[in-house]
Amino acid sequence: MKSAVKKLLCCGAKSFSQRTSLPEEGRVRVYVGNNRDTQCKLEMDADFLTHPLFEELLRFSEEEFGYSYDGALRIACEINVFIDLINFLKSATHSPYINNTSF
C-alpha cells in the first residue's frame, strides 16, 4: 500500500510541477529519496524547515548530497519516512512549527 501511495504522490508531484514553476507562498519544493534516480519531487510547508527533526534531516542530507546544487532541496530519506515525518509535524498541533495547510 505504501508503495502505491509513493507512486501516486510522485506522479502527482511531477504533473503538478509541469503546471507551475514556483511553489505557492509559504511552501518549498524538495526532492526526497536516497537515490537521485528514484527521488520524488514534493512540496511542503516552509515552516517545517525550522523544526529540530527537520534540521537534523537536512544536516544528514548535506553529508549525503553536498550543499551546493541547483533547484529544490534534496532530502536523503526514504519517501515513506519523509511522509511519516510530515504527518507527525502536521499532527503535533501544540507545536509552533505547524501551519494548518495541506501537505
mmCIF file of N, CA and C in Angstrom:
data_model
loop_
_atom_site.group_PDB
_atom_site.id
_atom_site.type_symbol
_atom_site.label_atom_id
_atom_site.label_comp_id
_atom_site.label_asym_id
_atom_site.label_seq_id
_atom_site.Cartn_x
_atom_site.Cartn_y
_atom_site.Cartn_z
ATOM 1 N N MET A 1 0.821 -1.202 0.000
ATOM 2 C CA MET A 1 0.000 0.000 0.000
ATOM 3 C C MET A 1 0.860 1.259 0.000
ATOM 4 N N LYS A 2 1.908 1.280 0.839
ATOM 5 C CA LYS A 2 2.752 2.468 0.895
ATOM 6 C C LYS A 2 3.442 2.729 -0.436
ATOM 7 N N SER A 3 3.850 1.656 -1.160
ATOM 8 C CA SER A 3 4.497 1.869 -2.450
ATOM 9 C C SER A 3 3.519 2.465 -3.456
ATOM 10 N N ALA A 4 2.253 2.080 -3.387
ATOM 11 C CA ALA A 4 1.242 2.665 -4.274
ATOM 12 C C ALA A 4 1.044 4.140 -3.959
ATOM 13 N N VAL A 5 1.043 4.477 -2.674
ATOM 14 C CA VAL A 5 0.910 5.880 -2.269
ATOM 15 C C VAL A 5 2.111 6.673 -2.757
ATOM 16 N N LYS A 6 3.312 6.100 -2.616
ATOM 17 C CA LYS A 6 4.519 6.775 -3.090
ATOM 18 C C LYS A 6 4.422 7.072 -4.579
ATOM 19 N N LYS A 7 4.002 6.070 -5.360
ATOM 20 C CA LYS A 7 3.893 6.260 -6.802
ATOM 21 C C LYS A 7 2.877 7.341 -7.138
ATOM 22 N N LEU A 8 1.741 7.332 -6.465
ATOM 23 C CA LEU A 8 0.727 8.358 -6.711
ATOM 24 C C LEU A 8 1.249 9.742 -6.356
ATOM 25 N N LEU A 9 1.935 9.849 -5.223
ATOM 26 C CA LEU A 9 2.480 11.142 -4.818
ATOM 27 C C LEU A 9 3.516 11.637 -5.808
ATOM 28 N N CYS A 10 4.398 10.751 -6.237
ATOM 29 C CA CYS A 10 5.430 11.153 -7.187
ATOM 30 C C CYS A 10 4.825 11.543 -8.527
ATOM 31 N N CYS A 11 3.895 10.751 -9.008
ATOM 32 C CA CYS A 11 3.246 11.076 -10.283
ATOM 33 C C CYS A 11 2.493 12.392 -10.185
ATOM 34 N N GLY A 12 1.779 12.575 -9.102
ATOM 35 C CA GLY A 12 1.050 13.821 -8.905
ATOM 36 C C GLY A 12 1.981 14.999 -8.786
ATOM 37 N N ALA A 13 3.100 14.815 -8.108
ATOM 38 C CA ALA A 13 4.059 15.901 -7.946
ATOM 39 C C ALA A 13 4.676 16.268 -9.284
ATOM 40 N N LYS A 14 4.968 15.274 -10.125
ATOM 41 C CA LYS A 14 5.552 15.567 -11.428
ATOM 42 C C LYS A 14 4.561 16.319 -12.306
ATOM 43 N N SER A 15 3.313 15.884 -12.331
ATOM 44 C CA SER A 15 2.335 16.574 -13.169
ATOM 45 C C SER A 15 2.046 17.962 -12.622
ATOM 46 N N PHE A 16 2.054 18.120 -11.292
ATOM 47 C CA PHE A 16 1.839 19.432 -10.692
ATOM 48 C C PHE A 16 2.982 20.370 -11.059
ATOM 49 N N SER A 17 4.220 19.863 -11.023
ATOM 50 C CA SER A 17 5.364 20.726 -11.289
ATOM 51 C C SER A 17 5.404 21.175 -12.744
ATOM 52 N N GLN A 18 4.754 20.443 -13.637
ATOM 53 C CA GLN A 18 4.710 20.853 -15.031
ATOM 54 C C GLN A 18 3.751 22.021 -15.236
ATOM 55 N N ARG A 19 2.792 22.207 -14.314
ATOM 56 C CA ARG A 19 1.807 23.274 -14.459
ATOM 57 C C ARG A 19 2.299 24.596 -13.887
ATOM 58 N N THR A 20 3.224 24.559 -12.954
ATOM 59 C CA THR A 20 3.682 25.777 -12.313
ATOM 60 C C THR A 20 5.176 25.703 -12.065
ATOM 61 N N SER A 21 5.849 26.832 -12.163
ATOM 62 C CA SER A 21 7.290 26.818 -11.977
ATOM 63 C C SER A 21 7.697 27.121 -10.544
ATOM 64 N N LEU A 22 6.834 27.741 -9.774
ATOM 65 C CA LEU A 22 7.168 28.088 -8.396
ATOM 66 C C LEU A 22 6.139 27.520 -7.432
ATOM 67 N N PRO A 23 6.607 27.093 -6.249
ATOM 68 C CA PRO A 23 5.635 26.642 -5.241
ATOM 69 C C PRO A 23 4.823 27.818 -4.715
ATOM 70 N N GLU A 24 3.687 27.512 -4.105
ATOM 71 C CA GLU A 24 2.857 28.551 -3.501
ATOM 72 C C GLU A 24 3.628 29.239 -2.378
ATOM 73 N N GLU A 25 3.197 30.437 -2.028
ATOM 74 C CA GLU A 25 3.821 31.166 -0.935
ATOM 75 C C GLU A 25 3.737 30.347 0.356
ATOM 76 N N GLY A 26 4.849 30.290 1.088
ATOM 77 C CA GLY A 26 4.887 29.535 2.335
ATOM 78 C C GLY A 26 5.197 28.060 2.149
ATOM 79 N N ARG A 27 5.482 27.661 0.918
ATOM 80 C CA ARG A 27 5.793 26.261 0.610
ATOM 81 C C ARG A 27 7.186 26.195 -0.002
ATOM 82 N N VAL A 28 7.785 25.035 0.058
ATOM 83 C CA VAL A 28 9.101 24.823 -0.532
ATOM 84 C C VAL A 28 9.088 23.480 -1.258
ATOM 85 N N ARG A 29 9.770 23.425 -2.382
ATOM 86 C CA ARG A 29 9.848 22.204 -3.181
ATOM 87 C C ARG A 29 11.076 21.413 -2.744
ATOM 88 N N VAL A 30 10.916 20.105 -2.604
ATOM 89 C CA VAL A 30 12.011 19.230 -2.193
ATOM 90 C C VAL A 30 12.027 17.974 -3.056
ATOM 91 N N TYR A 31 13.227 17.425 -3.249
ATOM 92 C CA TYR A 31 13.386 16.098 -3.837
ATOM 93 C C TYR A 31 13.654 15.151 -2.687
ATOM 94 N N VAL A 32 12.880 14.099 -2.579
ATOM 95 C CA VAL A 32 13.002 13.156 -1.467
ATOM 96 C C VAL A 32 13.393 11.786 -2.007
ATOM 97 N N GLY A 33 14.394 11.190 -1.381
ATOM 98 C CA GLY A 33 14.833 9.845 -1.741
ATOM 99 C C GLY A 33 16.326 9.701 -1.550
ATOM 100 N N ASN A 34 16.766 8.485 -1.342
ATOM 101 C CA ASN A 34 18.186 8.224 -1.120
ATOM 102 C C ASN A 34 18.977 8.130 -2.412
ATOM 103 N N ASN A 35 18.310 7.870 -3.514
ATOM 104 C CA ASN A 35 18.962 7.698 -4.796
ATOM 105 C C ASN A 35 18.421 8.749 -5.758
ATOM 106 N N ARG A 36 19.297 9.459 -6.424
ATOM 107 C CA ARG A 36 18.852 10.533 -7.327
ATOM 108 C C ARG A 36 17.950 10.028 -8.447
ATOM 109 N N ASP A 37 18.132 8.773 -8.841
ATOM 110 C CA ASP A 37 17.316 8.211 -9.922
ATOM 111 C C ASP A 37 15.879 7.934 -9.500
ATOM 112 N N THR A 38 15.649 7.769 -8.209
ATOM 113 C CA THR A 38 14.308 7.427 -7.728
ATOM 114 C C THR A 38 13.722 8.503 -6.820
ATOM 115 N N GLN A 39 14.297 9.699 -6.849
ATOM 116 C CA GLN A 39 13.776 10.770 -5.999
ATOM 117 C C GLN A 39 12.418 11.239 -6.489
ATOM 118 N N CYS A 40 11.635 11.703 -5.546
ATOM 119 C CA CYS A 40 10.292 12.192 -5.809
ATOM 120 C C CYS A 40 10.259 13.692 -5.498
ATOM 121 N N LYS A 41 9.709 14.488 -6.390
ATOM 122 C CA LYS A 41 9.595 15.927 -6.156
ATOM 123 C C LYS A 41 8.279 16.210 -5.447
ATOM 124 N N LEU A 42 8.370 16.840 -4.260
ATOM 125 C CA LEU A 42 7.202 17.155 -3.449
ATOM 126 C C LEU A 42 7.272 18.596 -2.980
ATOM 127 N N GLU A 43 6.154 19.097 -2.478
ATOM 128 C CA GLU A 43 6.124 20.406 -1.830
ATOM 129 C C GLU A 43 5.684 20.224 -0.390
ATOM 130 N N MET A 44 6.201 21.088 0.477
ATOM 131 C CA MET A 44 5.862 21.015 1.895
ATOM 132 C C MET A 44 5.816 22.422 2.464
ATOM 133 N N ASP A 45 5.256 22.563 3.652
ATOM 134 C CA ASP A 45 5.234 23.850 4.336
ATOM 135 C C ASP A 45 6.653 24.277 4.674
ATOM 136 N N ALA A 46 7.008 25.495 4.353
ATOM 137 C CA ALA A 46 8.342 26.007 4.657
ATOM 138 C C ALA A 46 8.581 26.080 6.160
ATOM 139 N N ASP A 47 7.518 26.235 6.949
ATOM 140 C CA ASP A 47 7.647 26.301 8.409
ATOM 141 C C ASP A 47 8.319 25.060 8.987
ATOM 142 N N PHE A 48 8.158 23.919 8.342
ATOM 143 C CA PHE A 48 8.732 22.680 8.863
ATOM 144 C C PHE A 48 10.260 22.687 8.823
ATOM 145 N N LEU A 49 10.859 23.514 7.977
ATOM 146 C CA LEU A 49 12.315 23.537 7.836
ATOM 147 C C LEU A 49 13.031 23.933 9.117
ATOM 148 N N THR A 50 12.357 24.645 10.003
ATOM 149 C CA THR A 50 12.995 25.091 11.242
ATOM 150 C C THR A 50 12.773 24.134 12.409
ATOM 151 N N HIS A 51 12.033 23.075 12.191
ATOM 152 C CA HIS A 51 11.811 22.089 13.256
ATOM 153 C C HIS A 51 13.119 21.318 13.494
ATOM 154 N N PRO A 52 13.479 21.055 14.756
ATOM 155 C CA PRO A 52 14.732 20.349 15.060
ATOM 156 C C PRO A 52 14.877 18.997 14.348
ATOM 157 N N LEU A 53 13.803 18.237 14.201
ATOM 158 C CA LEU A 53 13.888 16.965 13.475
ATOM 159 C C LEU A 53 14.253 17.190 12.012
ATOM 160 N N PHE A 54 13.667 18.215 11.429
ATOM 161 C CA PHE A 54 13.940 18.506 10.031
ATOM 162 C C PHE A 54 15.343 19.070 9.851
ATOM 163 N N GLU A 55 15.802 19.882 10.803
ATOM 164 C CA GLU A 55 17.165 20.408 10.728
ATOM 165 C C GLU A 55 18.182 19.271 10.738
ATOM 166 N N GLU A 56 17.931 18.251 11.545
ATOM 167 C CA GLU A 56 18.823 17.086 11.582
ATOM 168 C C GLU A 56 18.784 16.337 10.253
ATOM 169 N N LEU A 57 17.622 16.195 9.678
ATOM 170 C CA LEU A 57 17.484 15.547 8.378
ATOM 171 C C LEU A 57 18.231 16.335 7.302
ATOM 172 N N LEU A 58 18.180 17.652 7.358
ATOM 173 C CA LEU A 58 18.910 18.487 6.396
ATOM 174 C C LEU A 58 20.421 18.336 6.565
ATOM 175 N N ARG A 59 20.900 18.232 7.813
ATOM 176 C CA ARG A 59 22.337 18.016 8.048
ATOM 177 C C ARG A 59 22.780 16.684 7.437
ATOM 178 N N PHE A 60 21.986 15.650 7.649
ATOM 179 C CA PHE A 60 22.301 14.348 7.067
ATOM 180 C C PHE A 60 22.288 14.432 5.537
ATOM 181 N N SER A 61 21.331 15.121 4.977
ATOM 182 C CA SER A 61 21.220 15.262 3.526
ATOM 183 C C SER A 61 22.402 16.025 2.955
ATOM 184 N N GLU A 62 22.892 17.007 3.693
ATOM 185 C CA GLU A 62 24.073 17.753 3.250
ATOM 186 C C GLU A 62 25.279 16.828 3.160
ATOM 187 N N GLU A 63 25.429 15.931 4.132
ATOM 188 C CA GLU A 63 26.521 14.957 4.092
ATOM 189 C C GLU A 63 26.367 14.024 2.896
ATOM 190 N N GLU A 64 25.144 13.658 2.591
ATOM 191 C CA GLU A 64 24.868 12.704 1.517
ATOM 192 C C GLU A 64 25.012 13.332 0.129
ATOM 193 N N PHE A 65 24.443 14.511 -0.083
ATOM 194 C CA PHE A 65 24.380 15.125 -1.408
ATOM 195 C C PHE A 65 25.277 16.345 -1.573
ATOM 196 N N GLY A 66 25.815 16.885 -0.486
ATOM 197 C CA GLY A 66 26.563 18.130 -0.565
ATOM 198 C C GLY A 66 25.623 19.309 -0.402
ATOM 199 N N TYR A 67 26.194 20.481 -0.325
ATOM 200 C CA TYR A 67 25.387 21.671 -0.071
ATOM 201 C C TYR A 67 25.095 22.450 -1.342
ATOM 202 N N SER A 68 26.016 22.460 -2.273
ATOM 203 C CA SER A 68 25.886 23.309 -3.451
ATOM 204 C C SER A 68 25.267 22.539 -4.624
ATOM 205 N N TYR A 69 24.048 22.918 -4.998
ATOM 206 C CA TYR A 69 23.370 22.343 -6.148
ATOM 207 C C TYR A 69 22.251 23.287 -6.557
ATOM 208 N N ASP A 70 21.769 23.129 -7.781
ATOM 209 C CA ASP A 70 20.687 23.972 -8.287
ATOM 210 C C ASP A 70 19.337 23.335 -7.989
ATOM 211 N N GLY A 71 18.330 24.174 -7.875
ATOM 212 C CA GLY A 71 16.964 23.683 -7.766
ATOM 213 C C GLY A 71 16.494 23.443 -6.352
ATOM 214 N N ALA A 72 15.566 22.501 -6.236
ATOM 215 C CA ALA A 72 14.911 22.201 -4.964
ATOM 216 C C ALA A 72 15.878 21.554 -3.978
ATOM 217 N N LEU A 73 15.531 21.639 -2.704
ATOM 218 C CA LEU A 73 16.299 20.949 -1.667
ATOM 219 C C LEU A 73 16.263 19.455 -1.923
ATOM 220 N N ARG A 74 17.357 18.790 -1.625
ATOM 221 C CA ARG A 74 17.405 17.334 -1.737
ATOM 222 C C ARG A 74 17.423 16.750 -0.340
ATOM 223 N N ILE A 75 16.482 15.863 -0.070
ATOM 224 C CA ILE A 75 16.342 15.240 1.238
ATOM 225 C C ILE A 75 16.701 13.762 1.111
ATOM 226 N N ALA A 76 17.786 13.356 1.775
ATOM 227 C CA ALA A 76 18.229 11.960 1.765
ATOM 228 C C ALA A 76 17.415 11.189 2.790
ATOM 229 N N CYS A 77 16.327 10.600 2.325
ATOM 230 C CA CYS A 77 15.397 9.938 3.234
ATOM 231 C C CYS A 77 14.469 9.062 2.398
ATOM 232 N N GLU A 78 14.085 7.926 2.941
ATOM 233 C CA GLU A 78 13.066 7.120 2.269
ATOM 234 C C GLU A 78 11.783 7.948 2.182
ATOM 235 N N ILE A 79 11.088 7.850 1.073
ATOM 236 C CA ILE A 79 9.904 8.672 0.844
ATOM 237 C C ILE A 79 8.837 8.426 1.907
ATOM 238 N N ASN A 80 8.613 7.165 2.271
ATOM 239 C CA ASN A 80 7.583 6.881 3.275
ATOM 240 C C ASN A 80 7.973 7.425 4.647
ATOM 241 N N VAL A 81 9.262 7.448 4.974
ATOM 242 C CA VAL A 81 9.715 8.029 6.244
ATOM 243 C C VAL A 81 9.494 9.541 6.226
ATOM 244 N N PHE A 82 9.786 10.177 5.091
ATOM 245 C CA PHE A 82 9.568 11.614 4.942
ATOM 246 C C PHE A 82 8.087 11.952 5.119
ATOM 247 N N ILE A 83 7.224 11.184 4.488
ATOM 248 C CA ILE A 83 5.781 11.417 4.599
ATOM 249 C C ILE A 83 5.323 11.225 6.040
ATOM 250 N N ASP A 84 5.855 10.195 6.707
ATOM 251 C CA ASP A 84 5.525 9.988 8.126
ATOM 252 C C ASP A 84 5.971 11.177 8.971
ATOM 253 N N LEU A 85 7.155 11.723 8.689
ATOM 254 C CA LEU A 85 7.650 12.889 9.426
ATOM 255 C C LEU A 85 6.735 14.092 9.214
ATOM 256 N N ILE A 86 6.356 14.347 7.973
ATOM 257 C CA ILE A 86 5.461 15.469 7.674
ATOM 258 C C ILE A 86 4.121 15.278 8.385
ATOM 259 N N ASN A 87 3.590 14.069 8.341
ATOM 260 C CA ASN A 87 2.321 13.801 9.029
ATOM 261 C C ASN A 87 2.452 13.992 10.534
ATOM 262 N N PHE A 88 3.578 13.581 11.102
ATOM 263 C CA PHE A 88 3.820 13.799 12.527
ATOM 264 C C PHE A 88 3.847 15.292 12.840
ATOM 265 N N LEU A 89 4.567 16.062 12.036
ATOM 266 C CA LEU A 89 4.649 17.507 12.265
ATOM 267 C C LEU A 89 3.281 18.167 12.127
ATOM 268 N N LYS A 90 2.491 17.712 11.164
ATOM 269 C CA LYS A 90 1.154 18.278 10.985
ATOM 270 C C LYS A 90 0.220 17.908 12.127
ATOM 271 N N SER A 91 0.417 16.729 12.716
ATOM 272 C CA SER A 91 -0.480 16.273 13.779
ATOM 273 C C SER A 91 -0.118 16.851 15.143
ATOM 274 N N ALA A 92 1.075 17.384 15.274
ATOM 275 C CA ALA A 92 1.524 17.943 16.556
ATOM 276 C C ALA A 92 0.974 19.357 16.694
ATOM 277 N N THR A 93 -0.320 19.467 16.962
ATOM 278 C CA THR A 93 -0.998 20.766 16.962
ATOM 279 C C THR A 93 -0.459 21.715 18.014
ATOM 280 N N HIS A 94 0.218 21.200 19.033
ATOM 281 C CA HIS A 94 0.792 22.056 20.062
ATOM 282 C C HIS A 94 2.113 22.674 19.615
ATOM 283 N N SER A 95 2.617 22.242 18.478
ATOM 284 C CA SER A 95 3.927 22.690 18.019
ATOM 285 C C SER A 95 3.851 24.074 17.382
ATOM 286 N N PRO A 96 4.833 24.946 17.637
ATOM 287 C CA PRO A 96 4.858 26.255 16.987
ATOM 288 C C PRO A 96 5.237 26.168 15.516
ATOM 289 N N TYR A 97 5.646 24.981 15.045
ATOM 290 C CA TYR A 97 6.083 24.822 13.666
ATOM 291 C C TYR A 97 4.941 24.467 12.736
ATOM 292 N N ILE A 98 3.773 24.272 13.269
ATOM 293 C CA ILE A 98 2.664 23.776 12.471
ATOM 294 C C ILE A 98 1.892 24.913 11.821
ATOM 295 N N ASN A 99 1.688 24.757 10.524
ATOM 296 C CA ASN A 99 0.845 25.645 9.744
ATOM 297 C C ASN A 99 -0.245 24.745 9.175
ATOM 298 N N ASN A 100 -1.484 25.028 9.386
ATOM 299 C CA ASN A 100 -2.567 24.121 9.018
ATOM 300 C C ASN A 100 -2.880 24.127 7.528
ATOM 301 N N THR A 101 -1.861 24.012 6.686
ATOM 302 C CA THR A 101 -2.083 23.867 5.253
ATOM 303 C C THR A 101 -1.822 22.426 4.873
ATOM 304 N N SER A 102 -2.289 22.022 3.729
ATOM 305 C CA SER A 102 -2.144 20.629 3.312
ATOM 306 C C SER A 102 -0.726 20.344 2.853
ATOM 307 N N PHE A 103 -0.351 19.080 2.911
ATOM 308 C CA PHE A 103 0.974 18.607 2.507
ATOM 309 C C PHE A 103 1.126 18.689 1.027
#
